[in-house]
CSV table of C-alpha atoms in Angstrom, one decimal:
chain,number,residue,atom,x,y,z
A,1,MET,CA,28.5,39.1,-16.9
A,2,SER,CA,32.0,38.2,-18.0
A,3,SER,CA,35.2,40.2,-17.9
A,4,ARG,CA,36.4,38.5,-21.1
A,5,GLY,CA,38.1,40.9,-23.3
A,6,PRO,CA,40.2,41.0,-26.4
A,7,ASP,CA,43.2,39.5,-24.7
A,8,ALA,CA,44.2,42.9,-23.3
A,9,ASN,CA,46.7,41.5,-20.8
A,10,ARG,CA,48.3,39.0,-23.1
A,11,LYS,CA,51.6,39.9,-24.8
A,12,GLU,CA,51.6,37.0,-27.2
A,13,PRO,CA,49.4,34.0,-28.1
A,14,MET,CA,49.3,31.1,-25.7
A,15,VAL,CA,51.2,28.7,-27.9
A,16,LEU,CA,53.2,26.1,-26.1
A,17,LYS,CA,56.7,24.9,-27.1
A,18,PRO,CA,57.6,21.3,-26.3
A,19,VAL,CA,60.8,21.3,-24.2
A,20,GLY,CA,61.3,17.5,-24.2
A,21,ILE,CA,59.7,14.1,-24.7
A,22,ILE,CA,58.7,11.3,-22.3
A,23,HIS,CA,59.9,7.8,-22.7
A,24,SER,CA,57.5,5.6,-20.7
A,25,PRO,CA,56.5,2.0,-20.6
A,26,TYR,CA,52.9,2.9,-21.4
A,27,LYS,CA,52.0,2.7,-25.1
A,28,THR,CA,48.3,3.5,-24.6
A,29,MET,CA,46.1,5.3,-22.1
A,30,ASP,CA,44.7,2.0,-21.0
A,31,GLU,CA,48.2,0.8,-20.1
A,32,ALA,CA,48.9,3.9,-18.0
A,33,PRO,CA,47.9,4.0,-14.4
A,34,PHE,CA,45.1,6.5,-13.4
A,35,GLN,CA,47.7,8.2,-11.2
A,36,GLY,CA,51.4,7.6,-11.5
A,37,ARG,CA,52.0,8.0,-7.8
A,38,PHE,CA,50.7,4.5,-7.2
A,39,SER,CA,53.1,3.0,-9.6
A,40,GLU,CA,56.7,1.8,-9.2
A,41,GLU,CA,57.5,2.0,-12.9
A,42,THR,CA,60.3,4.3,-14.1
A,43,ALA,CA,60.2,6.6,-17.1
A,44,GLU,CA,62.7,8.9,-18.7
A,45,LEU,CA,62.3,12.6,-19.4
A,46,GLU,CA,64.4,13.7,-22.4
A,47,ILE,CA,64.9,17.4,-22.4
A,48,TYR,CA,65.8,18.9,-25.8
A,49,GLU,CA,69.3,20.3,-26.2
A,50,GLU,CA,68.2,23.9,-26.6
A,51,TYR,CA,66.8,23.8,-23.0
A,52,THR,CA,69.8,22.2,-21.3
A,53,GLN,CA,70.6,25.4,-19.4
A,54,ALA,CA,67.2,25.4,-17.8
A,55,LEU,CA,68.1,22.0,-16.1
A,56,LYS,CA,70.8,23.6,-13.9
A,57,ASP,CA,70.3,22.4,-10.3
A,58,VAL,CA,67.4,20.0,-11.1
A,59,GLU,CA,69.6,17.1,-10.0
A,60,LYS,CA,69.5,18.4,-6.4
A,61,ASP,CA,65.7,17.8,-6.1
A,62,ARG,CA,64.2,14.5,-4.9
A,63,PHE,CA,60.7,15.3,-6.3
A,64,ILE,CA,59.8,17.3,-9.3
A,65,ILE,CA,56.5,18.5,-10.8
A,66,VAL,CA,56.1,17.4,-14.5
A,67,LEU,CA,53.7,19.2,-16.7
A,68,TYR,CA,53.1,17.4,-20.0
A,69,TRP,CA,50.7,17.7,-22.9
A,70,GLY,CA,48.0,15.1,-22.8
A,71,HIS,CA,47.8,14.7,-26.5
A,72,LEU,CA,45.3,11.8,-26.3
A,73,GLY,CA,42.8,13.9,-24.3
A,74,ASN,CA,39.6,15.3,-25.9
A,75,ARG,CA,39.6,19.0,-25.5
A,76,ASP,CA,35.8,19.4,-26.2
A,77,VAL,CA,34.7,17.4,-23.2
A,78,LEU,CA,33.4,19.4,-20.2
A,79,GLN,CA,32.0,16.5,-18.2
A,80,THR,CA,33.0,12.9,-17.9
A,81,ILE,CA,32.5,9.6,-16.1
A,82,THR,CA,35.6,8.7,-14.2
A,83,PRO,CA,37.0,5.3,-13.6
A,84,TRP,CA,35.3,5.6,-10.2
A,85,GLY,CA,31.9,6.2,-11.9
A,86,PRO,CA,29.1,6.1,-12.6
A,87,GLU,CA,28.3,9.7,-11.7
A,88,ILE,CA,29.0,12.5,-14.2
A,89,ARG,CA,31.8,14.9,-13.1
A,90,GLY,CA,32.9,18.2,-14.4
A,91,VAL,CA,36.4,18.0,-15.8
A,92,PHE,CA,37.6,20.8,-13.4
A,93,GLY,CA,36.3,18.6,-10.6
A,94,CYS,CA,38.3,15.5,-11.6
A,95,ARG,CA,41.6,14.5,-13.0
A,96,SER,CA,40.4,13.3,-16.4
A,97,PRO,CA,43.0,13.7,-19.2
A,98,SER,CA,40.2,15.2,-21.3
A,99,ARG,CA,39.8,18.9,-20.5
A,100,PRO,CA,39.9,22.2,-22.4
A,101,ASN,CA,43.7,22.5,-21.9
A,102,PRO,CA,45.0,19.0,-21.6
A,103,ILE,CA,48.0,19.9,-19.3
A,104,ALA,CA,48.7,16.9,-17.2
A,105,PHE,CA,50.3,17.4,-13.8
A,106,CYS,CA,52.3,14.7,-12.0
A,107,VAL,CA,54.6,14.7,-9.0
A,108,VAL,CA,57.4,12.2,-9.6
A,109,GLU,CA,60.5,11.1,-7.7
A,110,LEU,CA,63.7,12.0,-9.5
A,111,LEU,CA,66.0,9.0,-9.4
A,112,LYS,CA,68.9,10.4,-11.4
A,113,ARG,CA,70.0,12.8,-14.0
A,114,GLU,CA,72.2,11.7,-16.9
A,115,GLY,CA,72.9,14.8,-19.0
A,116,ASN,CA,69.6,15.8,-20.5
A,117,ARG,CA,67.8,12.7,-19.3
A,118,LEU,CA,65.9,12.5,-16.0
A,119,VAL,CA,65.0,9.1,-14.8
A,120,VAL,CA,61.8,9.3,-12.6
A,121,ARG,CA,59.5,7.1,-10.8
A,122,GLY,CA,55.7,7.5,-10.6
A,123,LEU,CA,54.9,9.1,-14.0
A,124,ASP,CA,51.5,8.3,-15.6
A,125,ALA,CA,52.3,9.6,-19.1
A,126,VAL,CA,51.9,7.7,-22.2
A,127,ASP,CA,55.1,7.1,-24.2
A,128,GLY,CA,55.8,10.0,-26.5
A,129,SER,CA,54.0,12.7,-24.5
A,130,GLU,CA,55.6,16.1,-24.8
A,131,ILE,CA,57.1,17.8,-21.8
A,132,LEU,CA,55.9,21.4,-21.1
A,133,ASP,CA,57.6,22.3,-17.9
A,134,ILE,CA,59.5,20.9,-14.9
A,135,LYS,CA,59.4,22.6,-11.5
A,136,PRO,CA,61.0,21.6,-8.2
A,137,TYR,CA,58.5,20.2,-5.7
A,138,SER,CA,58.6,21.7,-2.2
A,139,SER,CA,56.5,20.3,0.6
A,140,LYS,CA,56.4,23.8,2.1
A,141,ILE,CA,54.3,25.2,-0.7
A,142,ASP,CA,52.9,22.2,-2.5
A,143,SER,CA,52.0,19.7,0.2
A,144,ILE,CA,48.6,19.9,1.9
A,145,PRO,CA,48.0,17.1,4.4
A,146,ASP,CA,44.5,15.5,4.5
A,147,ALA,CA,43.1,17.3,1.4
A,148,ARG,CA,40.6,15.1,-0.3
A,149,ILE,CA,38.7,15.2,-3.5
A,150,GLY,CA,35.1,15.8,-2.2
A,151,TRP,CA,33.1,13.5,-4.3
A,152,PHE,CA,35.7,10.8,-4.2
A,153,GLU,CA,35.4,10.6,-0.5
A,154,GLU,CA,31.6,10.1,-0.9
A,155,ARG,CA,32.2,6.9,-2.7
A,156,SER,CA,33.9,3.6,-2.0
A,157,GLN,CA,37.5,3.9,-3.1
A,158,GLN,CA,37.1,0.7,-5.0
A,159,SER,CA,37.0,1.2,-8.8
A,160,GLN,CA,33.6,0.3,-10.1
A,161,GLY,CA,35.1,-1.5,-13.0
A,162,PHE,CA,35.1,1.4,-15.4
A,163,SER,CA,38.3,0.9,-17.4
A,164,SER,CA,38.8,4.5,-18.3
A,165,ASP,CA,37.1,7.8,-18.6
A,166,THR,CA,33.9,7.8,-20.6
A,167,GLU,CA,33.2,11.1,-22.2
A,168,VAL,CA,29.9,12.8,-21.8
A,169,HIS,CA,28.7,15.4,-24.2
A,170,LEU,CA,25.8,17.5,-22.9
A,171,ASP,CA,24.0,20.1,-25.0
A,172,LYS,CA,22.5,22.3,-22.4
A,173,ASP,CA,24.2,24.2,-19.7
A,174,GLU,CA,23.5,22.6,-16.4
A,175,ASN,CA,25.2,25.2,-14.3
A,176,THR,CA,25.7,22.8,-11.4
B,1,MET,CA,70.9,12.5,-29.9
B,2,SER,CA,67.3,13.7,-29.7
B,3,SER,CA,64.1,11.9,-30.4
B,4,ARG,CA,62.6,15.2,-31.5
B,5,GLY,CA,60.4,14.5,-34.5
B,6,PRO,CA,57.9,16.4,-36.7
B,7,ASP,CA,55.3,16.3,-33.9
B,8,ALA,CA,54.3,12.8,-34.9
B,9,ASN,CA,52.3,12.2,-31.8
B,10,ARG,CA,50.4,15.4,-31.6
B,11,LYS,CA,46.9,15.6,-33.0
B,12,GLU,CA,46.7,19.4,-33.0
B,13,PRO,CA,48.9,22.4,-32.2
B,14,MET,CA,49.5,23.1,-28.5
B,15,VAL,CA,47.5,26.3,-28.4
B,16,LEU,CA,45.9,27.1,-25.1
B,17,LYS,CA,42.4,28.5,-24.6
B,18,PRO,CA,41.8,30.8,-21.6
B,19,VAL,CA,38.9,29.2,-19.6
B,20,GLY,CA,38.6,32.1,-17.2
B,21,ILE,CA,40.3,35.1,-15.6
B,22,ILE,CA,41.8,35.9,-12.2
B,23,HIS,CA,40.7,38.8,-10.1
B,24,SER,CA,43.4,39.3,-7.5
B,25,PRO,CA,44.7,42.1,-5.3
B,26,TYR,CA,48.1,42.2,-7.0
B,27,LYS,CA,48.4,44.6,-9.8
B,28,THR,CA,52.1,43.9,-10.5
B,29,MET,CA,54.6,41.1,-10.1
B,30,ASP,CA,56.3,43.1,-7.3
B,31,GLU,CA,53.0,43.2,-5.3
B,32,ALA,CA,52.4,39.4,-5.7
B,33,PRO,CA,54.0,37.1,-3.1
B,34,PHE,CA,56.7,34.8,-4.3
B,35,GLN,CA,54.4,31.9,-3.3
B,36,GLY,CA,50.7,32.4,-2.6
B,37,ARG,CA,50.7,29.7,0.1
B,38,PHE,CA,52.3,32.1,2.5
B,39,SER,CA,49.5,34.7,2.0
B,40,GLU,CA,46.1,35.1,3.6
B,41,GLU,CA,44.8,37.2,0.7
B,42,THR,CA,41.8,36.0,-1.2
B,43,ALA,CA,41.3,36.2,-5.0
B,44,GLU,CA,38.5,35.3,-7.3
B,45,LEU,CA,38.6,32.9,-10.2
B,46,GLU,CA,36.0,33.8,-12.8
B,47,ILE,CA,35.3,30.9,-15.2
B,48,TYR,CA,33.9,31.9,-18.6
B,49,GLU,CA,30.3,30.8,-19.2
B,50,GLU,CA,31.1,28.3,-21.9
B,51,TYR,CA,33.0,26.3,-19.4
B,52,THR,CA,30.3,26.2,-16.7
B,53,GLN,CA,29.7,22.5,-17.1
B,54,ALA,CA,33.3,21.7,-16.3
B,55,LEU,CA,32.8,23.2,-12.8
B,56,LYS,CA,30.4,20.4,-11.6
B,57,ASP,CA,31.5,19.1,-8.2
B,58,VAL,CA,34.3,21.6,-7.8
B,59,GLU,CA,32.5,23.1,-4.8
B,60,LYS,CA,33.0,19.8,-2.9
B,61,ASP,CA,36.8,20.3,-2.8
B,62,ARG,CA,38.7,22.2,-0.1
B,63,PHE,CA,41.9,22.6,-2.1
B,64,ILE,CA,42.3,23.0,-5.8
B,65,ILE,CA,45.2,23.2,-8.2
B,66,VAL,CA,45.1,26.3,-10.4
B,67,LEU,CA,47.1,26.5,-13.6
B,68,TYR,CA,47.3,30.0,-15.1
B,69,TRP,CA,49.2,31.7,-17.8
B,70,GLY,CA,52.1,33.8,-16.4
B,71,HIS,CA,51.8,36.5,-19.1
B,72,LEU,CA,54.4,38.7,-17.5
B,73,GLY,CA,57.1,36.0,-17.6
B,74,ASN,CA,59.9,36.1,-20.1
B,75,ARG,CA,59.8,32.9,-22.3
B,76,ASP,CA,63.3,33.3,-23.6
B,77,VAL,CA,65.0,33.0,-20.2
B,78,LEU,CA,66.6,29.6,-19.3
B,79,GLN,CA,68.5,30.7,-16.2
B,80,THR,CA,67.7,33.3,-13.5
B,81,ILE,CA,68.6,34.7,-10.2
B,82,THR,CA,65.8,34.0,-7.7
B,83,PRO,CA,64.7,36.2,-4.8
B,84,TRP,CA,66.9,33.9,-2.7
B,85,GLY,CA,70.0,34.8,-4.9
B,86,PRO,CA,72.7,35.4,-5.7
B,87,GLU,CA,73.3,32.1,-7.5
B,88,ILE,CA,72.2,31.5,-11.0
B,89,ARG,CA,69.5,28.7,-11.3
B,90,GLY,CA,68.0,26.9,-14.2
B,91,VAL,CA,64.4,27.7,-14.6
B,92,PHE,CA,63.4,24.0,-14.4
B,93,GLY,CA,65.2,24.0,-11.0
B,94,CYS,CA,63.3,27.0,-9.6
B,95,ARG,CA,59.8,28.4,-9.5
B,96,SER,CA,60.5,31.6,-11.5
B,97,PRO,CA,57.6,32.9,-13.6
B,98,SER,CA,60.0,33.2,-16.5
B,99,ARG,CA,60.3,29.9,-18.3
B,100,PRO,CA,59.8,28.5,-21.9
B,101,ASN,CA,56.1,27.7,-21.1
B,102,PRO,CA,55.0,30.2,-18.4
B,103,ILE,CA,52.3,27.9,-16.9
B,104,ALA,CA,52.1,28.8,-13.2
B,105,PHE,CA,51.0,26.2,-10.7
B,106,CYS,CA,49.4,27.1,-7.4
B,107,VAL,CA,47.6,25.1,-4.7
B,108,VAL,CA,44.8,27.2,-3.2
B,109,GLU,CA,42.1,26.8,-0.6
B,110,LEU,CA,38.6,27.0,-2.1
B,111,LEU,CA,36.5,29.2,0.3
B,112,LYS,CA,33.3,29.2,-1.7
B,113,ARG,CA,31.7,28.9,-5.1
B,114,GLU,CA,29.2,31.5,-6.3
B,115,GLY,CA,28.0,30.4,-9.7
B,116,ASN,CA,31.0,30.7,-12.0
B,117,ARG,CA,33.2,32.4,-9.4
B,118,LEU,CA,35.5,30.6,-7.1
B,119,VAL,CA,36.8,32.5,-4.1
B,120,VAL,CA,40.2,31.2,-3.1
B,121,ARG,CA,42.9,31.9,-0.6
B,122,GLY,CA,46.6,31.7,-1.3
B,123,LEU,CA,46.9,32.5,-5.0
B,124,ASP,CA,50.0,34.4,-6.2
B,125,ALA,CA,48.7,35.5,-9.6
B,126,VAL,CA,48.7,39.0,-10.8
B,127,ASP,CA,45.2,40.5,-11.5
B,128,GLY,CA,44.0,39.7,-15.0
B,129,SER,CA,46.0,36.5,-15.4
B,130,GLU,CA,44.2,33.9,-17.5
B,131,ILE,CA,43.1,30.6,-16.1
B,132,LEU,CA,44.2,27.5,-18.0
B,133,ASP,CA,42.9,24.7,-15.8
B,134,ILE,CA,41.5,23.7,-12.4
B,135,LYS,CA,42.1,20.3,-10.9
B,136,PRO,CA,41.0,18.9,-7.5
B,137,TYR,CA,43.9,18.5,-5.1
B,138,SER,CA,44.3,15.2,-3.4
B,139,SER,CA,46.8,14.6,-0.6
B,140,LYS,CA,47.0,10.9,-1.7
B,141,ILE,CA,48.5,11.7,-5.0
B,142,ASP,CA,49.8,15.3,-4.7
B,143,SER,CA,51.3,15.6,-1.2
B,144,ILE,CA,54.8,14.5,-0.5
B,145,PRO,CA,55.9,15.2,3.0
B,146,ASP,CA,59.4,16.5,3.6
B,147,ALA,CA,60.3,17.1,-0.1
B,148,ARG,CA,62.6,20.1,-0.3
B,149,ILE,CA,64.1,22.1,-3.2
B,150,GLY,CA,67.7,21.0,-3.0
B,151,TRP,CA,69.6,24.2,-3.6
B,152,PHE,CA,67.1,26.2,-1.4
B,153,GLU,CA,68.0,24.0,1.6
B,154,GLU,CA,71.7,24.8,1.1
B,155,ARG,CA,71.0,28.5,1.7
B,156,SER,CA,69.5,30.4,4.6
B,157,GLN,CA,65.8,30.6,4.0
B,158,GLN,CA,66.0,34.4,4.5
B,159,SER,CA,65.5,36.4,1.3
B,160,GLN,CA,68.8,38.1,0.4
B,161,GLY,CA,67.0,41.3,-0.5
B,162,PHE,CA,66.4,40.6,-4.2
B,163,SER,CA,63.0,42.0,-4.8
B,164,SER,CA,62.2,39.7,-7.7
B,165,ASP,CA,63.8,37.4,-10.3
B,166,THR,CA,66.7,38.8,-12.2
B,167,GLU,CA,66.9,37.4,-15.6
B,168,VAL,CA,70.1,36.0,-16.8
B,169,HIS,CA,70.9,35.5,-20.5
B,170,LEU,CA,73.8,33.2,-21.3
B,171,ASP,CA,75.1,32.7,-24.7
B,172,LYS,CA,77.0,29.5,-24.3
B,173,ASP,CA,75.5,26.2,-23.3
B,174,GLU,CA,76.8,25.4,-19.8
B,175,ASN,CA,75.3,21.9,-19.6
B,176,THR,CA,75.4,21.9,-15.8
């Protein structure tokens, strides 16, 4: 029983507009870290000129949330083997770049703003990724201490040697 | 000088697919809290059947990130007056639902999973909002202690009586 209807609540199609582009040291997904937070590398967020007004006050933040389009992800994948494998995970249960809507989420440290360019530390995006949104990070609403990804805790936190996500295509609905 | 090109890196248009729908107690934006984290209300995330496989392992998480489409936001607004007014803020510098890509981000507590329905606490979405993505929340990568929204700290944390965002349309580029 689904409530899915003919988009009754939607005013317009859900088409995203790129608001900027990421300049990062990672040319491929294999070069990018699994999670940017564990990296000291810096990257640059270039916001397109037509969105300059939206940047007002951004420079006052120390941490920002970056949403970007994971253009290298596979949108048809519903389950995957993560770098922490070998078990199969649902994509809503892991942080794989492959998912129905490849909107990547990363919390980064804002080092400086130079006009329309934001220099940040801890971004995991591949060079050339398109920016969808920037939001200020607030510990009051965004920080949960001691929240763990359930299955991840069940495993050793050592990578098992899987170099990146391995996509899994299943035909039947497992409903697990 | 912009690096904007003819979408050279994009494999396909950035069109989002709704993966589910939110059943929440808030019928209008005025009823919804500014941030769900301060609310004890529960809501239900109904994931459409074709995405069931993607839910594998979600039930092991205590906190999840919900990305949903803020269909009531105004996509043409670049600056706004927040409920903490009266100053004008850039939308990338605040959490207004109005922004070029109205992708709302909320960290919620997962109370239980019943098939394709996730019961959560702390969601700020209006009833009928479409779900774009669910990701497991991990304190290791997503929690920053003591990160504050710069301009917010400069003000009293009391609401100034603005009941919701007031949109500001500016003609000239302020580049602030």
